[in-house]
Amino acid sequence: GESVGLHLPTLSVQEGDNSIINCAYSNSASDYFIWYKQESGKGPQFIIDIRSNMDKRQGQRVTVLLNKTVKHLSLQIAATQPGDSAVYFCAESSGGGADGLTFGKGTHLIIQP
Amino acid sequence: NAGVTQTPKFRILKIGQSMTLQCAQDMNHNYMYWYRQDPGMGLKLIYYSVGAGITDKGEVPNGYNVSRSTTEDFPLRLELAAPSQTSVYFCASSAVRSNSPLHFGNGTRLTVT
């Protein structure tokens, strides 16, 4: 079936720098995209989402960018903090179905002091 | 507000044993999901339910069964545990059919030896 994946398994950044986590998807019918943060021993926690009729959406310190032409999604985290250390997952759904989300493999973000 | 509650947090099973992973949500969500997460991988959908009395298979349903007798509860049953079922299991729920975030529990870590 269609898959959602991430380019890098681990990303290490300095505290205070900006982080960019990338995600590629292959299902051209995908119309909803979401980023989750997963801390050790916990379930995925919603960060931000975006629908296919948008190319950018901003939250508090986070921005999601969607490029439908190349099927690419990115999560930007501004001024990273130690609490941002986690695994970040992108996920997508192809609209109309009730069968949940399709997840990528995740990127482990490490914040260096 | 408890959200999605999963029990137990940890369990070790011998090959061939059976068990039920419990999931309950108090948000009155119609849609509920079971995912499994293997090391270094994203989440894969096992089963889902669009309401009480209705369940459907996801991507990896073999070796599992579910039931949905109430809106609140969505237990996952393993009848004959196998080492391949060693994983972390996450339950999630959603208020709407699609294109919205799933709310996750904190998972059950299952080891089959």
Tab-separated table of C-alpha atoms in Angstrom:
chain	number	residue	atom	x	y	z
A	1	GLY	CA	0.000	0.000	0.000
A	2	GLU	CA	0.934	3.645	0.069
A	3	SER	CA	3.483	4.674	2.630
A	4	VAL	CA	4.587	7.682	4.571
A	5	GLY	CA	8.248	7.961	5.455
A	6	LEU	CA	10.875	10.192	6.941
A	7	HIS	CA	14.274	11.094	5.491
A	8	LEU	CA	16.412	10.866	8.643
A	9	PRO	CA	16.127	8.554	11.623
A	10	THR	CA	17.992	10.927	14.002
A	11	LEU	CA	18.415	14.700	14.055
A	12	SER	CA	20.709	16.421	16.536
A	13	VAL	CA	20.475	20.192	17.082
A	14	GLN	CA	21.820	22.714	19.558
A	15	GLU	CA	19.480	24.104	22.161
A	16	GLY	CA	18.059	27.368	20.896
A	17	ASP	CA	18.519	26.516	17.214
A	18	ASN	CA	15.666	25.836	14.825
A	19	SER	CA	14.881	22.236	13.832
A	20	ILE	CA	13.439	20.997	10.573
A	21	ILE	CA	12.067	17.464	10.345
A	22	ASN	CA	11.121	16.190	6.911
A	23	CYS	CA	8.600	13.664	5.676
A	24	ALA	CA	7.813	12.260	2.232
A	25	TYR	CA	4.527	10.662	1.321
A	26	SER	CA	3.567	8.702	-1.750
A	27	ASN	CA	-0.229	8.665	-1.754
A	28	SER	CA	-1.369	11.444	-4.077
A	29	ALA	CA	-4.892	11.064	-2.658
A	30	SER	CA	-3.750	12.079	0.832
A	31	ASP	CA	-5.566	15.204	1.931
A	32	TYR	CA	-4.813	15.465	5.630
A	33	PHE	CA	-1.441	15.473	7.352
A	34	ILE	CA	-0.483	15.545	10.988
A	35	TRP	CA	2.598	15.638	13.188
A	36	TYR	CA	2.884	13.809	16.466
A	37	LYS	CA	5.485	13.979	19.216
A	38	GLN	CA	6.234	10.839	21.206
A	39	GLU	CA	8.222	10.966	24.416
A	40	SER	CA	9.726	7.837	25.900
A	41	GLY	CA	7.122	5.587	27.483
A	42	LYS	CA	4.186	7.677	26.296
A	43	GLY	CA	1.676	7.675	23.514
A	44	PRO	CA	1.891	10.005	20.507
A	45	GLN	CA	0.851	13.557	21.291
A	46	PHE	CA	-0.734	15.813	18.657
A	47	ILE	CA	1.409	18.801	17.602
A	48	ILE	CA	-0.101	20.314	14.476
A	49	ASP	CA	-2.068	19.312	11.402
A	50	ILE	CA	-2.671	20.648	7.911
A	51	ARG	CA	-5.159	19.956	5.165
A	52	SER	CA	-4.241	19.648	1.528
A	53	ASN	CA	-5.853	22.960	0.598
A	54	MET	CA	-3.154	24.760	2.602
A	55	ASP	CA	0.624	24.920	2.211
A	56	LYS	CA	1.565	26.357	5.572
A	57	ARG	CA	0.188	26.384	9.073
A	58	GLN	CA	1.678	27.847	12.222
A	59	GLY	CA	1.279	27.008	15.875
A	60	GLN	CA	3.188	27.978	18.954
A	61	ARG	CA	6.889	27.596	17.965
A	62	VAL	CA	5.945	25.075	15.285
A	63	THR	CA	5.225	25.444	11.580
A	64	VAL	CA	4.129	22.761	9.159
A	65	LEU	CA	4.839	23.164	5.441
A	66	LEU	CA	3.173	21.077	2.762
A	67	ASN	CA	4.449	20.789	-0.802
A	68	LYS	CA	1.949	18.715	-2.727
A	69	THR	CA	3.917	18.955	-5.964
A	70	VAL	CA	6.756	16.864	-4.566
A	71	LYS	CA	4.694	15.165	-1.843
A	72	HIS	CA	6.762	16.568	0.976
A	73	LEU	CA	5.858	17.640	4.475
A	74	SER	CA	8.077	19.330	7.038
A	75	LEU	CA	7.868	20.346	10.673
A	76	GLN	CA	9.827	23.358	11.814
A	77	ILE	CA	10.432	23.881	15.515
A	78	ALA	CA	11.724	27.307	16.491
A	79	ALA	CA	14.225	27.865	19.320
A	80	THR	CA	14.370	24.231	20.360
A	81	GLN	CA	14.301	23.450	24.052
A	82	PRO	CA	15.362	20.340	26.000
A	83	GLY	CA	11.706	19.381	26.287
A	84	ASP	CA	11.530	19.061	22.503
A	85	SER	CA	13.663	15.910	22.630
A	86	ALA	CA	11.386	13.129	21.382
A	87	VAL	CA	10.499	11.058	18.348
A	88	TYR	CA	8.428	12.935	15.796
A	89	PHE	CA	6.030	11.147	13.459
A	90	CYS	CA	4.244	12.385	10.415
A	91	ALA	CA	0.990	10.724	9.443
A	92	GLU	CA	-1.540	11.087	6.669
A	93	SER	CA	-5.003	10.059	5.706
A	94	SER	CA	-6.697	9.926	2.348
A	95	GLY	CA	-9.992	11.496	3.265
A	96	GLY	CA	-13.388	10.000	3.745
A	97	GLY	CA	-12.202	6.803	5.315
A	98	ALA	CA	-12.628	6.010	8.982
A	99	ASP	CA	-9.569	3.795	9.108
A	100	GLY	CA	-7.350	6.212	10.960
A	101	LEU	CA	-3.941	7.492	9.978
A	102	THR	CA	-0.940	6.007	8.161
A	103	PHE	CA	2.269	6.723	10.036
A	104	GLY	CA	5.877	7.213	8.996
A	105	LYS	CA	8.741	5.612	10.896
A	106	GLY	CA	9.692	8.630	12.982
A	107	THR	CA	12.673	10.940	13.507
A	108	HIS	CA	14.435	11.053	16.850
A	109	LEU	CA	15.178	14.694	17.676
A	110	ILE	CA	18.079	15.145	20.097
A	111	ILE	CA	18.688	18.545	21.675
A	112	GLN	CA	22.331	19.197	22.527
A	113	PRO	CA	22.958	21.601	25.460
B	1	ASN	CA	-10.264	14.419	32.118
B	2	ALA	CA	-8.649	10.974	31.696
B	3	GLY	CA	-8.844	10.773	27.873
B	4	VAL	CA	-7.763	7.322	26.639
B	5	THR	CA	-6.776	4.846	29.339
B	6	GLN	CA	-4.951	1.605	28.608
B	7	THR	CA	-4.311	-1.282	30.983
B	8	PRO	CA	-2.045	-2.988	31.786
B	9	LYS	CA	1.070	-0.878	31.150
B	10	PHE	CA	3.340	-3.913	30.896
B	11	ARG	CA	2.795	-7.646	30.425
B	12	ILE	CA	4.907	-10.708	29.773
B	13	LEU	CA	3.209	-13.695	28.166
B	14	LYS	CA	4.391	-17.191	27.375
B	15	ILE	CA	3.887	-18.492	23.839
B	16	GLY	CA	0.352	-19.793	23.424
B	17	GLN	CA	-1.148	-17.827	26.305
B	18	SER	CA	-3.999	-15.409	25.775
B	19	MET	CA	-4.788	-12.002	27.159
B	20	THR	CA	-6.961	-8.949	26.675
B	21	LEU	CA	-5.585	-5.437	26.416
B	22	GLN	CA	-8.059	-2.970	27.798
B	23	CYS	CA	-8.837	0.460	26.348
B	24	ALA	CA	-11.367	2.962	27.610
B	25	GLN	CA	-12.094	6.545	26.614
B	26	ASP	CA	-14.273	9.088	28.384
B	27	MET	CA	-14.620	11.602	25.556
B	28	ASN	CA	-17.702	9.986	24.003
B	29	HIS	CA	-15.778	9.361	20.783
B	30	ASN	CA	-17.360	7.056	18.233
B	31	TYR	CA	-14.136	6.126	16.469
B	32	MET	CA	-11.549	3.946	18.159
B	33	TYR	CA	-8.351	2.307	16.949
B	34	TRP	CA	-5.695	-0.195	17.916
B	35	TYR	CA	-2.152	0.263	16.652
B	36	ARG	CA	1.046	-1.634	17.291
B	37	GLN	CA	4.484	-0.051	17.312
B	38	ASP	CA	7.596	-2.117	16.741
B	39	PRO	CA	11.085	-0.745	17.599
B	40	GLY	CA	12.204	1.984	15.213
B	41	MET	CA	8.971	1.786	13.269
B	42	GLY	CA	5.831	3.793	12.897
B	43	LEU	CA	2.447	2.653	14.090
B	44	LYS	CA	0.517	0.016	12.179
B	45	LEU	CA	-3.269	-0.276	12.392
B	46	ILE	CA	-4.604	-3.569	13.760
B	47	TYR	CA	-8.359	-2.972	14.071
B	48	TYR	CA	-10.696	-0.048	14.253
B	49	SER	CA	-14.297	0.668	15.166
B	50	VAL	CA	-16.673	3.362	13.974
B	51	GLY	CA	-19.138	2.836	16.779
B	52	ALA	CA	-20.567	0.347	19.233
B	53	GLY	CA	-21.163	-3.018	17.588
B	54	ILE	CA	-19.034	-2.265	14.500
B	55	THR	CA	-15.415	-3.296	13.980
B	56	ASP	CA	-13.144	-3.563	10.943
B	57	LYS	CA	-9.722	-4.971	10.168
B	58	GLY	CA	-6.752	-2.710	9.707
B	59	GLU	CA	-3.401	-3.421	8.101
B	60	VAL	CA	-2.175	-6.160	10.500
B	61	PRO	CA	-5.211	-7.936	12.060
B	62	ASN	CA	-3.939	-11.538	12.088
B	63	GLY	CA	-3.681	-13.015	15.579
B	64	TYR	CA	-5.985	-10.421	17.145
B	65	ASN	CA	-9.659	-9.926	17.823
B	66	VAL	CA	-11.662	-6.962	19.040
B	67	SER	CA	-15.125	-6.174	20.280
B	68	ARG	CA	-17.018	-2.926	20.821
B	69	SER	CA	-20.007	-3.474	23.048
B	70	THR	CA	-20.021	0.093	24.384
B	71	THR	CA	-18.896	3.482	23.098
B	72	GLU	CA	-16.332	3.742	25.885
B	73	ASP	CA	-14.516	0.405	25.663
B	74	PHE	CA	-12.537	-1.250	22.875
B	75	PRO	CA	-10.619	-4.309	24.153
B	76	LEU	CA	-8.029	-6.113	22.032
B	77	ARG	CA	-7.749	-9.877	22.433
B	78	LEU	CA	-4.719	-12.062	21.725
B	79	GLU	CA	-5.786	-15.718	21.661
B	80	LEU	CA	-2.521	-17.612	21.067
B	81	ALA	CA	0.379	-15.302	21.802
B	82	ALA	CA	3.396	-15.562	19.503
B	83	PRO	CA	6.847	-13.884	19.732
B	84	SER	CA	5.935	-11.813	16.654
B	85	GLN	CA	3.315	-10.083	18.790
B	86	THR	CA	5.963	-8.599	21.062
B	87	SER	CA	5.324	-4.896	20.613
B	88	VAL	CA	3.910	-1.758	22.169
B	89	TYR	CA	0.165	-1.454	21.638
B	90	PHE	CA	-1.592	1.887	21.439
B	91	CYS	CA	-5.276	2.582	21.570
B	92	ALA	CA	-6.640	5.816	20.116
B	93	SER	CA	-9.955	7.535	19.639
B	94	SER	CA	-11.426	10.281	17.494
B	95	ALA	CA	-14.598	12.317	17.563
B	96	VAL	CA	-15.053	12.483	13.814
B	97	ARG	CA	-14.715	10.077	10.929
B	98	SER	CA	-11.592	11.386	9.252
B	99	ASN	CA	-9.186	14.269	8.828
B	100	SER	CA	-8.833	14.936	12.527
B	101	PRO	CA	-6.285	14.083	15.217
B	102	LEU	CA	-6.405	10.793	17.041
B	103	HIS	CA	-6.082	10.889	20.834
B	104	PHE	CA	-3.746	8.195	22.092
B	105	GLY	CA	-3.360	6.297	25.328
B	106	ASN	CA	0.072	5.680	26.836
B	107	GLY	CA	0.381	2.161	25.518
B	108	THR	CA	0.780	-1.427	26.718
B	109	ARG	CA	4.235	-2.966	26.366
B	110	LEU	CA	3.811	-6.679	25.646
B	111	THR	CA	6.593	-9.256	25.565
B	112	VAL	CA	5.933	-12.817	24.386
B	113	THR	CA	8.635	-15.358	25.259
